[in-house]
Amino acid sequence: MANPKDSLFGLGLEEQRLLFSQLQTAGLMEENSSRTRSDVPVIPKRFASFEDMPEYKQLQVHRVIVEKMRILDPFFTCHQTKAKGKTVIDGEEFLNFSTYDYLGLNGHPEVNKCAKEAMDVFGTAAGASRVVAGGRPPHADLEQARAEFYDVPGAVVFVTGHATNVSALSTLLGSRDAVYHDLLAHKSIILGAKLSGAARYSYPHNDCEALERLLEQTRAKHERVIIATEGLFSMDGSIVKLPELVALKKKYTCFLMLDEAHSLGVLGATGRGTAEHFGIPSGEVDIWMGTLSKTLCSCGGFVAGCKALVELLKFRAPGFVYSVGMPPPLAAASKKALELLLMEPDRVQRLQHLSAFFLHQAKERGLNTGYAEGYAIVPVIVGNSLVAGGLASVMFKKKINVLPIIYPVVEEGLARLRFFLSSEHNEKDIVTALVFLPKELPKARKKNS
């Protein structure tokens, strides 16, 4: 009898030798079971080098061009104060148009107080995934507040906004399903759709007629379908056509997912977002998604909707199940910011006034603001990436901090300066920022085109 240690699938040594011989004869096994150095395939070393990755080489080319053109590198600048309408860089004050602090709540005394109190009680970390470590009162309080805000049964909070979209879509859909998304939808929506394995269709920006044609042609091929879009588009400052999408999702039996990252606190008379802006009941949207890092001056994301949706994500979404829970102080800060948003609608009204003023002033100066509708985000489209970078450098030297959005984030011919407005800006700040552009833009195009 064969020694059990020598057994392969219950075969003795002689039976194993015979099996190996037959496999070798059939060409299914190499004659030598132990490979020699000469058998190891020769792989070019560049495939184990980050420096040789094409993407890294492209980044270095961009840097060389930037240096030769004497353009300042505007990315990863170290700010020495809070992210507000004004900032301090290298000891000097700048007008700041590169912050999501739409309602000026970052650093608000009451927000800070709630965060500090939560930190004193619960520390700075959740301890582990909430599935493992459980939640804390700030988590439950924030989720309840988010659900009440949208008048839906429940909500779940994720530790990052990007992972919220990625995890939600990849959890809710599979290979038999489909996602239809606006061409300009946030990359996290597109990545979530890809990871789900579902079919993916994009339609031209805000073109609901094109979307309907797609649905007519392809909807019947799939089981579950999600129409995914943004409320206020983060690169363009345009607003989704929500009434049309609600009609289409009903007509073609789809879920509707609305990313409120930039519309929360910005749209609507009291800042309740896209539904309030259009006067549509929040229940018409199946999946409310948003972030806590803009108006709510914290970090993380959320999904709000029916009980089944929330329970499914809490037990199945990778970005929730396998990620550490949100730090309790951040959850407490977001909840207080939400309370202030509801208590002080004048912040929203001021932001909307300043945004409309900015858009009007930009157009009066002949600047290309693209699809912008005058709500917190206004791009000034300038052409290629070098022009955008050069113009941002000029603005920086004039103590105005506004970042360029360049290829591949946007198409090469649509590079831009993207201005974020805050309720803490004033009309003088806006005029100061815009007065230079009509003079400097032609110079930047001549120099960098």
Short mmCIF file of C-alpha atoms in Angstrom, two decimals, residues 61-405:
data_model
loop_
_atom_site.label_atom_id
_atom_site.label_comp_id
_atom_site.label_asym_id
_atom_site.label_seq_id
_atom_site.Cartn_x
_atom_site.Cartn_y
_atom_site.Cartn_z
CA VAL A 61 7.07 65.01 -20.72
CA HIS A 62 4.37 67.32 -19.35
CA ARG A 63 6.68 68.40 -16.55
CA VAL A 64 9.56 69.16 -18.92
CA ILE A 65 7.24 71.26 -21.10
CA VAL A 66 5.93 73.10 -18.04
CA GLU A 67 9.48 73.88 -16.90
CA LYS A 68 10.57 75.08 -20.33
CA MET A 69 7.49 77.26 -20.67
CA ARG A 70 8.16 78.63 -17.15
CA ILE A 71 4.73 77.67 -15.97
CA LEU A 72 4.28 77.27 -12.23
CA ASP A 73 3.18 73.84 -11.07
CA PRO A 74 -0.21 74.63 -9.50
CA PHE A 75 -0.85 71.17 -8.07
CA PHE A 76 -0.32 70.06 -4.46
CA THR A 77 0.37 73.59 -3.24
CA CYS A 78 0.68 73.70 0.55
CA HIS A 79 -1.96 75.95 2.12
CA GLN A 80 -1.32 77.28 5.61
CA THR A 81 -4.89 77.93 6.68
CA LYS A 82 -8.43 76.54 6.32
CA ALA A 83 -9.90 75.83 2.88
CA LYS A 84 -11.97 79.02 2.57
CA GLY A 85 -12.65 81.83 0.09
CA LYS A 86 -9.25 83.22 1.01
CA THR A 87 -6.14 81.20 1.77
CA VAL A 88 -2.49 81.65 2.76
CA ILE A 89 0.33 80.16 0.67
CA ASP A 90 3.97 80.74 1.63
CA GLY A 91 2.84 83.40 4.08
CA GLU A 92 0.90 85.42 1.49
CA GLU A 93 -2.88 85.78 1.19
CA PHE A 94 -4.63 84.64 -1.97
CA LEU A 95 -8.16 84.81 -3.24
CA ASN A 96 -9.12 81.16 -3.37
CA PHE A 97 -11.39 79.77 -6.07
CA SER A 98 -10.30 76.16 -5.59
CA THR A 99 -12.30 75.02 -2.57
CA TYR A 100 -15.59 73.16 -2.19
CA ASP A 101 -16.52 75.27 0.84
CA TYR A 102 -19.67 76.45 -0.92
CA LEU A 103 -21.51 77.72 2.17
CA GLY A 104 -18.49 78.79 4.20
CA LEU A 105 -19.10 76.16 6.87
CA ASN A 106 -15.58 74.75 7.00
CA GLY A 107 -14.16 75.75 10.37
CA HIS A 108 -17.49 77.08 11.64
CA PRO A 109 -17.28 77.23 15.47
CA GLU A 110 -20.31 74.97 15.96
CA VAL A 111 -19.02 72.42 13.44
CA ASN A 112 -15.63 72.37 15.14
CA LYS A 113 -17.25 72.06 18.56
CA CYS A 114 -19.26 68.99 17.55
CA ALA A 115 -16.19 67.36 16.01
CA LYS A 116 -14.12 67.99 19.15
CA GLU A 117 -16.82 66.64 21.45
CA ALA A 118 -17.12 63.48 19.37
CA MET A 119 -13.34 63.08 19.37
CA ASP A 120 -13.19 63.38 23.15
CA VAL A 121 -15.75 60.59 23.51
CA PHE A 122 -15.02 58.27 20.58
CA GLY A 123 -11.45 59.09 19.56
CA THR A 124 -10.24 59.78 16.04
CA ALA A 125 -11.02 56.42 14.41
CA ALA A 126 -13.94 54.03 13.99
CA GLY A 127 -11.66 51.11 14.90
CA ALA A 128 -12.44 48.89 11.90
CA SER A 129 -15.13 48.27 9.34
CA ARG A 130 -18.49 49.00 10.90
CA VAL A 131 -19.54 45.44 10.08
CA VAL A 132 -16.74 44.31 12.41
CA ALA A 133 -16.40 47.10 14.96
CA GLY A 134 -20.00 48.29 14.99
CA GLY A 135 -21.07 51.89 14.65
CA ARG A 136 -21.06 54.86 16.99
CA PRO A 137 -23.88 57.34 17.69
CA PRO A 138 -22.46 59.94 15.26
CA HIS A 139 -22.76 57.41 12.43
CA ALA A 140 -26.37 56.58 13.20
CA ASP A 141 -27.27 60.23 13.76
CA LEU A 142 -25.76 61.29 10.43
CA GLU A 143 -27.46 58.48 8.50
CA GLN A 144 -30.82 59.31 10.04
CA ALA A 145 -30.33 62.99 9.18
CA ARG A 146 -29.45 62.13 5.57
CA ALA A 147 -32.57 59.95 5.27
CA GLU A 148 -34.80 62.66 6.73
CA PHE A 149 -33.25 65.25 4.42
CA TYR A 150 -34.40 63.25 1.39
CA ASP A 151 -37.58 61.98 3.05
CA VAL A 152 -36.63 58.35 2.43
CA PRO A 153 -36.50 55.35 4.82
CA GLY A 154 -32.74 55.06 5.22
CA ALA A 155 -29.17 56.03 4.37
CA VAL A 156 -25.68 54.57 4.62
CA VAL A 157 -22.46 56.54 4.98
CA PHE A 158 -19.18 55.56 3.28
CA VAL A 159 -15.71 56.75 4.22
CA THR A 160 -15.02 58.28 0.77
CA GLY A 161 -17.24 59.81 -1.87
CA HIS A 162 -15.45 58.17 -4.80
CA ALA A 163 -15.87 54.71 -3.27
CA THR A 164 -19.56 55.41 -2.72
CA ASN A 165 -20.31 55.54 -6.43
CA VAL A 166 -17.90 52.75 -7.30
CA SER A 167 -19.18 50.40 -4.62
CA ALA A 168 -22.86 51.16 -5.05
CA LEU A 169 -22.93 50.58 -8.80
CA SER A 170 -20.66 47.52 -8.72
CA THR A 171 -22.83 45.99 -5.99
CA LEU A 172 -26.23 46.69 -7.50
CA LEU A 173 -25.54 45.53 -11.05
CA GLY A 174 -24.11 42.51 -12.83
CA SER A 175 -23.43 41.16 -16.30
CA ARG A 176 -27.12 40.96 -17.26
CA ASP A 177 -27.72 44.59 -16.37
CA ALA A 178 -26.83 48.01 -17.79
CA VAL A 179 -25.87 51.56 -16.85
CA TYR A 180 -26.86 54.56 -18.94
CA HIS A 181 -24.84 57.63 -17.96
CA ASP A 182 -24.37 61.19 -19.11
CA LEU A 183 -21.20 61.60 -21.17
CA LEU A 184 -19.92 64.16 -18.65
CA ALA A 185 -20.75 62.09 -15.55
CA HIS A 186 -18.09 61.87 -12.83
CA LYS A 187 -15.36 59.26 -13.35
CA SER A 188 -16.45 57.41 -10.21
CA ILE A 189 -19.80 56.68 -11.88
CA ILE A 190 -18.05 55.37 -14.98
CA LEU A 191 -15.63 53.25 -12.95
CA GLY A 192 -18.44 51.78 -10.86
CA ALA A 193 -20.30 50.88 -14.04
CA LYS A 194 -17.22 49.19 -15.49
CA LEU A 195 -16.51 47.19 -12.34
CA SER A 196 -20.09 45.97 -12.14
CA GLY A 197 -19.68 44.03 -15.38
CA ALA A 198 -22.88 45.58 -16.68
CA ALA A 199 -23.24 46.94 -20.19
CA ARG A 200 -22.46 50.64 -20.31
CA TYR A 201 -24.07 53.26 -22.53
CA SER A 202 -23.23 56.96 -22.55
CA TYR A 203 -25.41 59.65 -24.03
CA PRO A 204 -24.50 63.24 -25.03
CA HIS A 205 -24.55 65.70 -22.19
CA ASN A 206 -28.09 66.41 -20.99
CA ASP A 207 -29.52 65.05 -24.25
CA CYS A 208 -32.59 63.19 -23.03
CA GLU A 209 -33.82 62.57 -26.56
CA ALA A 210 -30.59 60.70 -27.32
CA LEU A 211 -31.00 58.76 -24.08
CA GLU A 212 -34.50 57.73 -25.04
CA ARG A 213 -33.30 56.49 -28.42
CA LEU A 214 -30.71 54.37 -26.63
CA LEU A 215 -33.33 52.99 -24.26
CA GLU A 216 -35.67 52.19 -27.15
CA GLN A 217 -32.93 50.25 -28.91
CA THR A 218 -31.28 48.44 -26.00
CA ARG A 219 -33.36 48.45 -22.79
CA ALA A 220 -35.02 45.11 -23.53
CA LYS A 221 -31.62 43.38 -23.72
CA HIS A 222 -31.00 43.86 -20.01
CA GLU A 223 -32.59 43.08 -16.67
CA ARG A 224 -31.86 45.80 -14.11
CA VAL A 225 -30.94 49.22 -15.47
CA ILE A 226 -29.65 52.32 -13.71
CA ILE A 227 -29.66 55.76 -15.26
CA ALA A 228 -26.78 57.49 -13.45
CA THR A 229 -25.98 61.18 -13.60
CA GLU A 230 -24.96 64.23 -11.59
CA GLY A 231 -27.26 66.91 -10.23
CA LEU A 232 -24.78 69.77 -10.78
CA PHE A 233 -21.96 68.70 -13.09
CA SER A 234 -18.61 69.14 -11.42
CA MET A 235 -16.58 70.17 -14.47
CA ASP A 236 -19.15 72.28 -16.26
CA GLY A 237 -21.55 73.81 -13.75
CA SER A 238 -24.60 72.64 -15.68
CA ILE A 239 -27.76 71.18 -14.11
CA VAL A 240 -29.26 67.80 -14.95
CA LYS A 241 -32.65 67.71 -16.69
CA LEU A 242 -34.27 65.88 -13.83
CA PRO A 243 -37.95 66.01 -14.89
CA GLU A 244 -37.10 64.38 -18.23
CA LEU A 245 -35.02 61.67 -16.57
CA VAL A 246 -37.78 60.86 -14.08
CA ALA A 247 -40.20 60.41 -16.99
CA LEU A 248 -37.77 58.16 -18.85
CA LYS A 249 -36.96 55.97 -15.85
CA LYS A 250 -40.68 55.35 -15.35
CA LYS A 251 -41.39 54.71 -19.01
CA TYR A 252 -38.54 52.19 -19.40
CA THR A 253 -38.63 50.64 -15.90
CA CYS A 254 -35.23 51.81 -14.69
CA PHE A 255 -33.65 52.96 -11.46
CA LEU A 256 -32.54 56.60 -11.37
CA MET A 257 -29.32 57.42 -9.50
CA LEU A 258 -28.51 61.08 -8.85
CA ASP A 259 -25.08 62.20 -7.65
CA GLU A 260 -25.65 65.27 -5.46
CA ALA A 261 -21.99 65.87 -4.63
CA HIS A 262 -22.02 69.46 -5.90
CA SER A 263 -25.75 70.24 -5.87
CA LEU A 264 -26.33 69.68 -2.14
CA GLY A 265 -26.40 73.10 -0.49
CA VAL A 266 -26.16 74.80 -3.88
CA LEU A 267 -29.40 74.15 -5.76
CA GLY A 268 -32.90 74.92 -4.50
CA ALA A 269 -34.22 77.88 -2.52
CA THR A 270 -32.99 76.38 0.75
CA GLY A 271 -30.12 74.27 -0.61
CA ARG A 272 -31.93 70.94 -0.58
CA GLY A 273 -30.54 70.16 -4.00
CA THR A 274 -31.80 69.11 -7.39
CA ALA A 275 -35.26 67.91 -6.35
CA GLU A 276 -36.02 71.23 -4.66
CA HIS A 277 -34.63 73.14 -7.64
CA PHE A 278 -37.20 71.46 -9.91
CA GLY A 279 -39.99 71.09 -7.36
CA ILE A 280 -39.95 67.29 -7.71
CA PRO A 281 -40.66 64.96 -4.76
CA SER A 282 -37.44 63.27 -3.65
CA GLY A 283 -39.14 59.88 -3.86
CA GLU A 284 -39.02 60.14 -7.66
CA VAL A 285 -35.27 59.35 -7.47
CA ASP A 286 -34.41 55.77 -6.48
CA ILE A 287 -30.80 56.27 -5.40
CA TRP A 288 -29.67 59.52 -3.82
CA MET A 289 -25.90 59.71 -3.67
CA GLY A 290 -23.79 62.55 -2.36
CA THR A 291 -20.54 63.49 -0.68
CA LEU A 292 -19.80 65.02 2.69
CA SER A 293 -16.68 66.87 1.55
CA LYS A 294 -18.28 69.87 -0.17
CA THR A 295 -21.07 71.79 1.52
CA LEU A 296 -20.88 69.51 4.58
CA CYS A 297 -17.15 70.25 5.06
CA SER A 298 -16.06 66.79 6.14
CA CYS A 299 -15.11 63.63 4.26
CA GLY A 300 -17.02 60.65 2.90
CA GLY A 301 -20.12 59.85 0.90
CA PHE A 302 -23.64 58.56 1.37
CA VAL A 303 -26.45 56.72 -0.37
CA ALA A 304 -30.05 57.36 0.65
CA GLY A 305 -33.14 55.47 -0.47
CA CYS A 306 -35.44 52.60 0.40
CA LYS A 307 -34.74 50.12 3.20
CA ALA A 308 -33.78 47.27 0.84
CA LEU A 309 -31.23 49.45 -0.99
CA VAL A 310 -29.56 50.58 2.23
CA GLU A 311 -29.48 47.08 3.76
CA LEU A 312 -28.03 45.60 0.59
CA LEU A 313 -25.20 48.14 0.50
CA LYS A 314 -24.43 47.76 4.21
CA PHE A 315 -23.90 44.02 3.82
CA ARG A 316 -22.56 43.75 0.28
CA ALA A 317 -20.84 46.96 -0.90
CA PRO A 318 -17.03 46.45 -0.81
CA GLY A 319 -16.37 50.11 -0.03
CA PHE A 320 -18.43 49.75 3.13
CA VAL A 321 -17.90 46.15 4.23
CA TYR A 322 -14.14 46.03 3.64
CA SER A 323 -13.28 49.63 4.51
CA VAL A 324 -12.83 51.23 7.90
CA GLY A 325 -15.81 53.23 9.09
CA MET A 326 -15.89 56.99 8.95
CA PRO A 327 -14.12 58.63 11.92
CA PRO A 328 -16.85 59.65 14.41
CA PRO A 329 -15.65 63.30 14.62
CA LEU A 330 -16.16 63.69 10.86
CA ALA A 331 -19.64 62.20 11.05
CA ALA A 332 -20.52 64.63 13.85
CA ALA A 333 -19.10 67.56 11.85
CA SER A 334 -21.17 66.68 8.78
CA LYS A 335 -24.37 66.39 10.76
CA LYS A 336 -23.86 69.81 12.33
CA ALA A 337 -23.07 71.33 8.92
CA LEU A 338 -26.31 69.86 7.60
CA GLU A 339 -28.21 71.44 10.49
CA LEU A 340 -26.64 74.84 9.76
CA LEU A 341 -27.51 74.50 6.09
CA LEU A 342 -31.17 74.07 7.01
CA MET A 343 -31.13 76.77 9.68
CA GLU A 344 -29.37 79.44 7.60
CA PRO A 345 -30.76 79.49 4.04
CA ASP A 346 -29.32 82.97 3.57
CA ARG A 347 -25.95 81.26 2.95
CA VAL A 348 -27.49 79.47 -0.02
CA GLN A 349 -29.09 82.64 -1.35
CA ARG A 350 -25.81 84.54 -1.09
CA LEU A 351 -23.95 81.79 -2.92
CA GLN A 352 -26.53 81.77 -5.70
CA HIS A 353 -26.35 85.54 -6.06
CA LEU A 354 -22.55 85.55 -6.27
CA SER A 355 -22.53 82.62 -8.71
CA ALA A 356 -24.96 84.39 -11.04
CA PHE A 357 -22.90 87.58 -10.71
CA PHE A 358 -19.71 85.70 -11.63
CA LEU A 359 -21.32 84.12 -14.70
CA HIS A 360 -22.70 87.46 -15.87
CA GLN A 361 -19.36 89.23 -15.38
CA ALA A 362 -17.48 86.48 -17.22
CA LYS A 363 -19.82 86.59 -20.20
CA GLU A 364 -19.68 90.40 -20.27
CA ARG A 365 -15.91 90.05 -20.72
CA GLY A 366 -16.34 87.64 -23.62
CA LEU A 367 -15.11 84.58 -21.72
CA ASN A 368 -16.25 81.09 -22.71
CA THR A 369 -18.13 79.60 -19.76
CA GLY A 370 -19.38 76.52 -21.59
CA TYR A 371 -22.49 74.90 -20.14
CA ALA A 372 -22.32 76.80 -16.83
CA GLU A 373 -25.67 77.97 -15.44
CA GLY A 374 -24.40 80.11 -12.58
CA TYR A 375 -24.46 77.77 -9.57
CA ALA A 376 -21.18 77.55 -7.60
CA ILE A 377 -19.10 76.10 -10.47
CA VAL A 378 -18.10 78.21 -13.47
CA PRO A 379 -15.42 77.07 -15.92
CA VAL A 380 -13.55 79.48 -18.16
CA ILE A 381 -12.63 77.39 -21.19
CA VAL A 382 -9.35 78.58 -22.73
CA GLY A 383 -8.13 75.94 -25.20
CA ASN A 384 -5.22 73.56 -24.77
CA SER A 385 -3.59 72.42 -21.54
CA LEU A 386 -0.53 74.67 -21.87
CA VAL A 387 -2.72 77.74 -22.22
CA ALA A 388 -4.70 76.73 -19.13
CA GLY A 389 -1.52 76.07 -17.16
CA GLY A 390 0.09 79.32 -18.27
CA LEU A 391 -2.99 81.31 -17.40
CA ALA A 392 -3.22 79.69 -13.96
CA SER A 393 0.43 80.69 -13.39
CA VAL A 394 -0.33 84.31 -14.25
CA MET A 395 -3.32 84.30 -11.90
CA PHE A 396 -1.21 82.76 -9.14
CA LYS A 397 1.35 85.53 -9.45
CA LYS A 398 -1.50 87.99 -9.00
CA LYS A 399 -2.48 86.19 -5.76
CA ILE A 400 -5.50 84.42 -7.24
CA ASN A 401 -5.60 80.68 -6.70
CA VAL A 402 -7.59 78.90 -9.42
CA LEU A 403 -6.55 75.54 -10.82
CA PRO A 404 -6.42 74.49 -14.46
CA ILE A 405 -8.36 71.43 -15.56
#
